[in-house]
Amino acid sequence: MSIENLKTIPSNMMPALQGIIPTCMTTCSTDGIPNVTYISQVWYVDEKHLAISCQFFNKTTRNVRANPPAAVITTCPETFAMWRVHMRFSRSETSGRLYEDMATQLEAIASMVGMQDVFRLISADVYEVDSVEVLYPGSKAV
Amino acid sequence: MNQVLTEHYAKHLESVPGMYAGSRDSSLVPEVVRAVGAWAVDGDILNFLVSTNLSTKFLANIRDNKEVTFVAANVMGYETFQYKGKYISDSPADESDNNIHNQYAKGFGELVAQIGIDADRYTKSHSIPPFTRVTFKVSEIFDQSPKIKAGEQVSGIQNKREDSTPILMK
C-alpha cells in the first residue's frame, strides 16, 4: 500500500478544518519526549501554511518554540478523507486579521461546547507545511 | 509499587474514546497515528492497535528509541488523558486483537452516530487492516480534559508536574 504525498494543502481538506472531527497534534520536546494533544482549531492560511490556536502556555507551545516540527491528523467530516500533515512552527501572531478571525471562530466553538471560560485565544501559531500524506482518500455517501 | 493505570483509566479506555499515538525519530521529528482499540493490563502496561500500513514511521520510531505517547478522549464528555511511557513490543494483531478492534469499531461507531456522523464510512477511513498491537509501559498520565488546569499530571512514578501552565482567563 503506497501513501500519496503532497507538498501543499489540497482544497478538499478545507471541510476538515471546521473542527467537526477533532484534529490531533504531536510535537516533541528537546529531550525527546513526544506530546500528543487534541487541538481546538486549525486554520487555513494559504496552501503552504496552517495556523493552530494557542489557548494555554502548554507543552505543545513550549515544544514547538524549542523544536519546531509537528504532525497533525485531520479528517473531513463529509468524505472522511484523512490526512497527516508534517509542518514546522514558523511564527506567533497576537494581533491582526488572522488573530481576530481565529478568535472569533474560537468564541463560536467555545459557545457551542459551553467552554467560554476555557477557550480563549492567546495567539495564532502559524506553521509552514512540509508534506501532506493522504492516509485515506475519502468515500461518497451511498 | 504504585499502580499507574488505575481502574479509572482502564474504564476510560473501555469507554471507546477517540485515540491517537505519537512518536519521534532520531532528529526529534514527531509522528502521529490513529489508534483503533486499547486496553490496560497489569497496572502499568497499555496495549493499543494501529493500522499497520498507516503507521510505518511510527513503528520504526518506537522500535528505535522506545518513546511512546498515547492520548484518549471521550467522544461525549471530552474527558481526555495522555499516557507517556516506553515501548516494550509490537506484533501483528492476532484473532483476539482483531476481536478487540471489531468491538471498538462497533462501539465507537455507535457513539459518533449519536452526533450525526456516518459511522460506517467514518470507521472505514481509519480502521484499515491489517493491524499491529503495540505494548508499552506507562510511566506518567496527564489530564488533558479541556479546562483551566488541563495538562496536570494525575498519575505516574515521577514527581507530579504540570504539562501546561494555565493563565488567568479574565
CSV table of C-alpha atoms in Angstrom, one decimal:
chain,number,residue,atom,x,y,z
A,1,MET,CA,0.0,0.0,0.0
A,2,SER,CA,1.5,3.3,-1.0
A,3,ILE,CA,0.5,6.6,0.6
A,4,GLU,CA,0.1,9.6,-1.7
A,5,ASN,CA,2.4,12.5,-0.7
A,6,LEU,CA,1.6,16.2,-1.4
A,7,LYS,CA,3.6,19.3,-1.0
A,8,THR,CA,0.7,21.7,-0.3
A,9,ILE,CA,-2.7,21.7,1.4
A,10,PRO,CA,-5.3,20.3,-1.0
A,11,SER,CA,-8.5,22.2,-1.5
A,12,ASN,CA,-10.6,19.2,-0.4
A,13,MET,CA,-9.1,19.4,3.0
A,14,MET,CA,-10.9,22.7,3.8
A,15,PRO,CA,-14.0,21.0,5.4
A,16,ALA,CA,-11.6,19.0,7.7
A,17,LEU,CA,-10.5,22.3,9.3
A,18,GLN,CA,-14.0,23.2,10.6
A,19,GLY,CA,-13.4,21.3,13.8
A,20,ILE,CA,-16.3,18.9,13.5
A,21,ILE,CA,-14.0,15.9,13.7
A,22,PRO,CA,-11.2,16.9,16.1
A,23,THR,CA,-7.6,17.2,14.9
A,24,CYS,CA,-4.8,15.6,16.9
A,25,MET,CA,-1.2,17.0,17.0
A,26,THR,CA,2.1,15.6,18.0
A,27,THR,CA,5.2,17.7,19.0
A,28,CYS,CA,8.5,16.7,20.6
A,29,SER,CA,10.5,18.2,23.4
A,30,THR,CA,14.2,18.8,23.1
A,31,ASP,CA,14.8,15.9,25.4
A,32,GLY,CA,13.0,13.6,23.0
A,33,ILE,CA,9.6,13.0,24.6
A,34,PRO,CA,6.6,13.2,22.2
A,35,ASN,CA,3.5,15.1,23.3
A,36,VAL,CA,0.1,14.3,21.7
A,37,THR,CA,-2.9,16.5,22.2
A,38,TYR,CA,-6.3,17.4,20.6
A,39,ILE,CA,-6.4,20.9,19.3
A,40,SER,CA,-9.5,23.1,19.2
A,41,GLN,CA,-8.9,24.9,15.9
A,42,VAL,CA,-6.9,24.6,12.7
A,43,TRP,CA,-7.0,27.5,10.3
A,44,TYR,CA,-6.1,27.6,6.6
A,45,VAL,CA,-3.7,30.5,6.0
A,46,ASP,CA,-2.6,29.6,2.5
A,47,GLU,CA,-1.6,26.4,0.6
A,48,LYS,CA,1.7,26.2,2.5
A,49,HIS,CA,0.6,27.4,5.9
A,50,LEU,CA,-1.8,26.4,8.7
A,51,ALA,CA,-2.5,28.2,12.0
A,52,ILE,CA,-3.2,26.5,15.3
A,53,SER,CA,-5.0,28.2,18.2
A,54,CYS,CA,-2.8,28.6,21.2
A,55,GLN,CA,-5.0,28.8,24.3
A,56,PHE,CA,-2.6,27.9,27.1
A,57,PHE,CA,1.1,28.2,27.5
A,58,ASN,CA,1.3,24.5,27.5
A,59,LYS,CA,3.6,21.7,26.5
A,60,THR,CA,2.8,22.0,22.8
A,61,THR,CA,3.6,25.7,22.9
A,62,ARG,CA,6.9,25.2,24.6
A,63,ASN,CA,7.9,22.2,22.4
A,64,VAL,CA,7.4,23.9,19.1
A,65,ARG,CA,9.3,27.1,20.2
A,66,ALA,CA,12.3,24.9,21.1
A,67,ASN,CA,11.8,22.2,18.4
A,68,PRO,CA,9.6,23.4,15.5
A,69,PRO,CA,8.5,20.2,13.8
A,70,ALA,CA,4.9,19.0,14.4
A,71,ALA,CA,2.5,16.5,12.9
A,72,VAL,CA,-1.3,16.6,12.7
A,73,ILE,CA,-4.0,14.2,11.6
A,74,THR,CA,-7.2,15.9,10.2
A,75,THR,CA,-10.4,14.3,8.9
A,76,CYS,CA,-13.0,15.6,6.5
A,77,PRO,CA,-16.5,15.2,8.1
A,78,GLU,CA,-18.1,14.9,4.6
A,79,THR,CA,-16.0,12.3,2.8
A,80,PHE,CA,-13.9,11.1,5.8
A,81,ALA,CA,-10.7,11.6,3.9
A,82,MET,CA,-7.9,11.7,6.3
A,83,TRP,CA,-4.5,13.5,6.0
A,84,ARG,CA,-1.3,13.6,8.0
A,85,VAL,CA,0.4,16.9,7.8
A,86,HIS,CA,4.0,17.4,8.7
A,87,MET,CA,4.9,21.0,9.4
A,88,ARG,CA,7.1,23.3,11.4
A,89,PHE,CA,6.3,26.2,13.7
A,90,SER,CA,7.0,29.5,11.9
A,91,ARG,CA,5.7,32.4,14.0
A,92,SER,CA,3.1,33.5,16.5
A,93,GLU,CA,0.6,36.3,15.9
A,94,THR,CA,-1.2,38.1,18.7
A,95,SER,CA,-3.0,40.8,16.7
A,96,GLY,CA,-4.1,41.4,13.1
A,97,ARG,CA,-6.6,39.8,10.8
A,98,LEU,CA,-5.6,36.2,11.3
A,99,TYR,CA,-5.7,36.5,15.1
A,100,GLU,CA,-9.0,38.3,15.1
A,101,ASP,CA,-10.6,35.8,12.7
A,102,MET,CA,-9.4,32.8,14.7
A,103,ALA,CA,-10.5,34.5,18.0
A,104,THR,CA,-14.0,35.0,16.6
A,105,GLN,CA,-14.3,31.4,15.4
A,106,LEU,CA,-12.9,30.1,18.7
A,107,GLU,CA,-15.5,32.0,20.6
A,108,ALA,CA,-18.2,30.3,18.5
A,109,ILE,CA,-16.6,26.9,19.1
A,110,ALA,CA,-16.5,27.6,22.9
A,111,SER,CA,-20.1,28.7,22.9
A,112,MET,CA,-21.2,25.5,21.2
A,113,VAL,CA,-19.5,23.3,23.8
A,114,GLY,CA,-20.1,25.5,26.8
A,115,MET,CA,-16.5,26.3,27.5
A,116,GLN,CA,-16.3,30.1,27.1
A,117,ASP,CA,-14.1,30.4,30.2
A,118,VAL,CA,-11.6,27.8,28.9
A,119,PHE,CA,-11.3,28.6,25.2
A,120,ARG,CA,-9.6,31.9,24.9
A,121,LEU,CA,-7.1,32.7,22.2
A,122,ILE,CA,-3.6,33.7,23.3
A,123,SER,CA,-2.0,33.6,19.9
A,124,ALA,CA,-2.4,32.2,16.4
A,125,ASP,CA,0.6,30.0,15.8
A,126,VAL,CA,1.5,29.7,12.2
A,127,TYR,CA,3.2,26.6,10.8
A,128,GLU,CA,4.8,26.0,7.4
A,129,VAL,CA,3.7,22.8,5.7
A,130,ASP,CA,6.5,20.3,4.8
A,131,SER,CA,4.3,17.5,3.4
A,132,VAL,CA,0.8,16.2,3.4
A,133,GLU,CA,0.1,12.4,3.4
A,134,VAL,CA,-3.2,11.2,2.1
A,135,LEU,CA,-4.0,8.4,4.6
A,136,TYR,CA,-7.5,7.8,3.2
A,137,PRO,CA,-8.8,9.4,0.0
A,138,GLY,CA,-12.4,9.6,1.2
A,139,SER,CA,-15.7,8.0,0.1
A,140,LYS,CA,-19.1,9.2,-1.1
A,141,ALA,CA,-22.3,8.6,0.7
A,142,VAL,CA,-24.3,5.8,-0.9
B,1,MET,CA,5.0,-0.2,43.6
B,2,ASN,CA,2.3,2.3,42.8
B,3,GLN,CA,-0.2,1.3,40.2
B,4,VAL,CA,-0.1,3.9,37.4
B,5,LEU,CA,-3.1,2.6,35.3
B,6,THR,CA,-5.7,2.5,38.0
B,7,GLU,CA,-9.2,1.3,37.4
B,8,HIS,CA,-10.4,4.8,36.4
B,9,TYR,CA,-8.0,4.9,33.4
B,10,ALA,CA,-8.8,1.2,32.4
B,11,LYS,CA,-12.5,2.1,32.4
B,12,HIS,CA,-11.9,5.3,30.4
B,13,LEU,CA,-10.1,3.2,27.8
B,14,GLU,CA,-13.1,0.8,27.7
B,15,SER,CA,-15.5,3.7,27.1
B,16,VAL,CA,-14.5,3.6,23.3
B,17,PRO,CA,-12.7,7.0,23.3
B,18,GLY,CA,-11.1,8.6,20.2
B,19,MET,CA,-7.4,7.7,20.3
B,20,TYR,CA,-4.1,8.7,18.8
B,21,ALA,CA,-0.4,7.9,19.4
B,22,GLY,CA,2.8,9.8,18.9
B,23,SER,CA,6.4,9.0,18.4
B,24,ARG,CA,9.5,10.8,17.2
B,25,ASP,CA,12.6,10.0,15.1
B,26,SER,CA,16.3,10.5,15.8
B,27,SER,CA,16.1,14.1,14.6
B,28,LEU,CA,13.1,14.7,17.1
B,29,VAL,CA,10.6,15.0,14.2
B,30,PRO,CA,7.3,13.8,15.6
B,31,GLU,CA,4.8,11.4,14.0
B,32,VAL,CA,1.1,10.8,14.8
B,33,VAL,CA,-1.1,7.8,14.1
B,34,ARG,CA,-4.7,7.0,14.9
B,35,ALA,CA,-5.3,4.1,17.3
B,36,VAL,CA,-8.2,1.7,16.9
B,37,GLY,CA,-8.5,-0.1,20.2
B,38,ALA,CA,-6.7,0.0,23.5
B,39,TRP,CA,-6.7,-1.8,26.8
B,40,ALA,CA,-4.8,-1.7,30.1
B,41,VAL,CA,-3.1,-4.7,31.7
B,42,ASP,CA,-1.2,-5.3,34.9
B,43,GLY,CA,-1.2,-1.9,36.4
B,44,ASP,CA,1.2,0.0,34.1
B,45,ILE,CA,1.0,-1.8,30.7
B,46,LEU,CA,-1.1,-0.4,27.9
B,47,ASN,CA,-1.8,-2.2,24.6
B,48,PHE,CA,-3.2,-0.4,21.6
B,49,LEU,CA,-3.8,-1.2,17.9
B,50,VAL,CA,-2.8,0.8,14.9
B,51,SER,CA,-3.3,0.3,11.2
B,52,THR,CA,0.0,-1.2,10.1
B,53,ASN,CA,0.2,0.4,6.7
B,54,LEU,CA,-0.5,3.8,8.0
B,55,SER,CA,2.0,3.5,10.8
B,56,THR,CA,5.3,2.6,9.2
B,57,LYS,CA,7.3,5.5,10.5
B,58,PHE,CA,5.6,5.5,13.9
B,59,LEU,CA,6.5,1.8,14.4
B,60,ALA,CA,10.1,2.4,13.2
B,61,ASN,CA,10.5,5.3,15.6
B,62,ILE,CA,9.3,3.4,18.7
B,63,ARG,CA,11.4,0.3,17.9
B,64,ASP,CA,14.4,2.7,17.6
B,65,ASN,CA,14.1,5.0,20.6
B,66,LYS,CA,11.3,3.4,22.7
B,67,GLU,CA,9.4,6.7,23.4
B,68,VAL,CA,5.6,6.3,23.1
B,69,THR,CA,2.9,8.8,23.9
B,70,PHE,CA,-0.8,8.0,23.7
B,71,VAL,CA,-4.0,10.1,24.1
B,72,ALA,CA,-7.6,9.0,24.6
B,73,ALA,CA,-10.6,11.4,24.6
B,74,ASN,CA,-14.3,10.6,25.4
B,75,VAL,CA,-16.5,11.4,22.4
B,76,MET,CA,-19.2,12.8,24.5
B,77,GLY,CA,-17.8,14.1,27.8
B,78,TYR,CA,-14.4,15.3,26.5
B,79,GLU,CA,-12.5,13.6,29.4
B,80,THR,CA,-9.0,13.2,28.0
B,81,PHE,CA,-5.9,11.5,29.3
B,82,GLN,CA,-2.4,11.4,27.8
B,83,TYR,CA,-0.2,8.5,28.6
B,84,LYS,CA,3.6,8.6,28.3
B,85,GLY,CA,6.0,5.7,28.6
B,86,LYS,CA,8.4,3.3,27.0
B,87,TYR,CA,7.9,0.8,24.2
B,88,ILE,CA,8.0,-2.9,25.1
B,89,SER,CA,7.0,-4.7,21.9
B,90,ASP,CA,4.8,-4.8,18.8
B,91,SER,CA,3.4,-7.7,16.9
B,92,PRO,CA,0.8,-8.4,14.1
B,93,ALA,CA,-2.7,-8.4,15.5
B,94,ASP,CA,-3.9,-11.9,16.3
B,95,GLU,CA,-7.5,-13.1,16.4
B,96,SER,CA,-8.1,-11.8,19.9
B,97,ASP,CA,-6.7,-8.4,18.9
B,98,ASN,CA,-8.9,-8.3,15.9
B,99,ASN,CA,-11.9,-9.1,18.0
B,100,ILE,CA,-11.0,-6.2,20.3
B,101,HIS,CA,-10.7,-3.9,17.3
B,102,ASN,CA,-14.1,-5.1,16.0
B,103,GLN,CA,-15.7,-4.3,19.4
B,104,TYR,CA,-14.0,-0.9,19.5
B,105,ALA,CA,-15.1,0.0,15.9
B,106,LYS,CA,-18.7,-1.1,16.7
B,107,GLY,CA,-18.8,0.9,19.9
B,108,PHE,CA,-17.1,4.0,18.5
B,109,GLY,CA,-19.5,3.9,15.5
B,110,GLU,CA,-22.5,3.8,17.8
B,111,LEU,CA,-21.2,6.8,19.7
B,112,VAL,CA,-20.3,9.0,16.7
B,113,ALA,CA,-23.7,8.1,15.1
B,114,GLN,CA,-25.3,9.9,18.1
B,115,ILE,CA,-23.7,13.1,17.0
B,116,GLY,CA,-24.8,12.7,13.4
B,117,ILE,CA,-21.7,11.2,11.8
B,118,ASP,CA,-22.0,8.4,9.3
B,119,ALA,CA,-20.4,5.7,11.4
B,120,ASP,CA,-19.7,3.1,8.8
B,121,ARG,CA,-17.9,5.5,6.4
B,122,TYR,CA,-16.0,7.2,9.3
B,123,THR,CA,-14.8,3.9,10.7
B,124,LYS,CA,-13.6,2.7,7.3
B,125,SER,CA,-11.5,5.8,7.0
B,126,HIS,CA,-9.1,5.0,9.9
B,127,SER,CA,-9.7,1.3,10.6
B,128,ILE,CA,-7.7,-0.1,7.8
B,129,PRO,CA,-6.4,-3.7,8.3
B,130,PRO,CA,-4.0,-5.3,8.9
B,131,PHE,CA,-3.4,-4.0,12.5
B,132,THR,CA,-0.4,-4.0,14.7
B,133,ARG,CA,-0.6,-4.4,18.5
B,134,VAL,CA,1.8,-2.0,20.4
B,135,THR,CA,2.6,-2.7,24.0
B,136,PHE,CA,4.2,0.0,26.2
B,137,LYS,CA,4.9,0.6,29.9
B,138,VAL,CA,3.1,3.8,31.1
B,139,SER,CA,5.1,6.0,33.5
B,140,GLU,CA,3.1,9.2,33.5
B,141,ILE,CA,-0.6,10.1,32.9
B,142,PHE,CA,-1.7,13.7,32.3
B,143,ASP,CA,-5.3,15.0,32.4
B,144,GLN,CA,-5.9,16.8,29.1
B,145,SER,CA,-9.6,17.4,29.5
B,146,PRO,CA,-10.4,20.9,28.3
B,147,LYS,CA,-10.4,23.0,31.5
B,148,ILE,CA,-8.3,25.6,33.2
B,149,LYS,CA,-5.8,23.1,34.7
B,150,ALA,CA,-5.5,21.0,31.5
B,151,GLY,CA,-2.1,19.2,31.4
B,152,GLU,CA,-1.8,18.4,35.1
B,153,GLN,CA,0.0,15.1,35.8
B,154,VAL,CA,-2.5,12.8,37.6
B,155,SER,CA,-0.6,9.5,37.9
B,156,GLY,CA,2.9,8.2,37.5
B,157,ILE,CA,6.2,7.4,39.0
B,158,GLN,CA,7.8,10.9,38.7
B,159,ASN,CA,7.0,13.9,40.8
B,160,LYS,CA,3.7,15.4,39.8
B,161,ARG,CA,4.2,18.3,37.5
B,162,GLU,CA,2.1,20.2,35.1
B,163,ASP,CA,2.4,19.9,31.4
B,164,SER,CA,0.8,23.2,30.9
B,165,THR,CA,0.9,26.5,32.8
B,166,PRO,CA,-2.6,27.8,32.9
B,167,ILE,CA,-3.1,31.5,32.6
B,168,LEU,CA,-5.7,33.8,34.1
B,169,MET,CA,-8.6,33.7,31.7
B,170,LYS,CA,-10.2,37.0,32.6
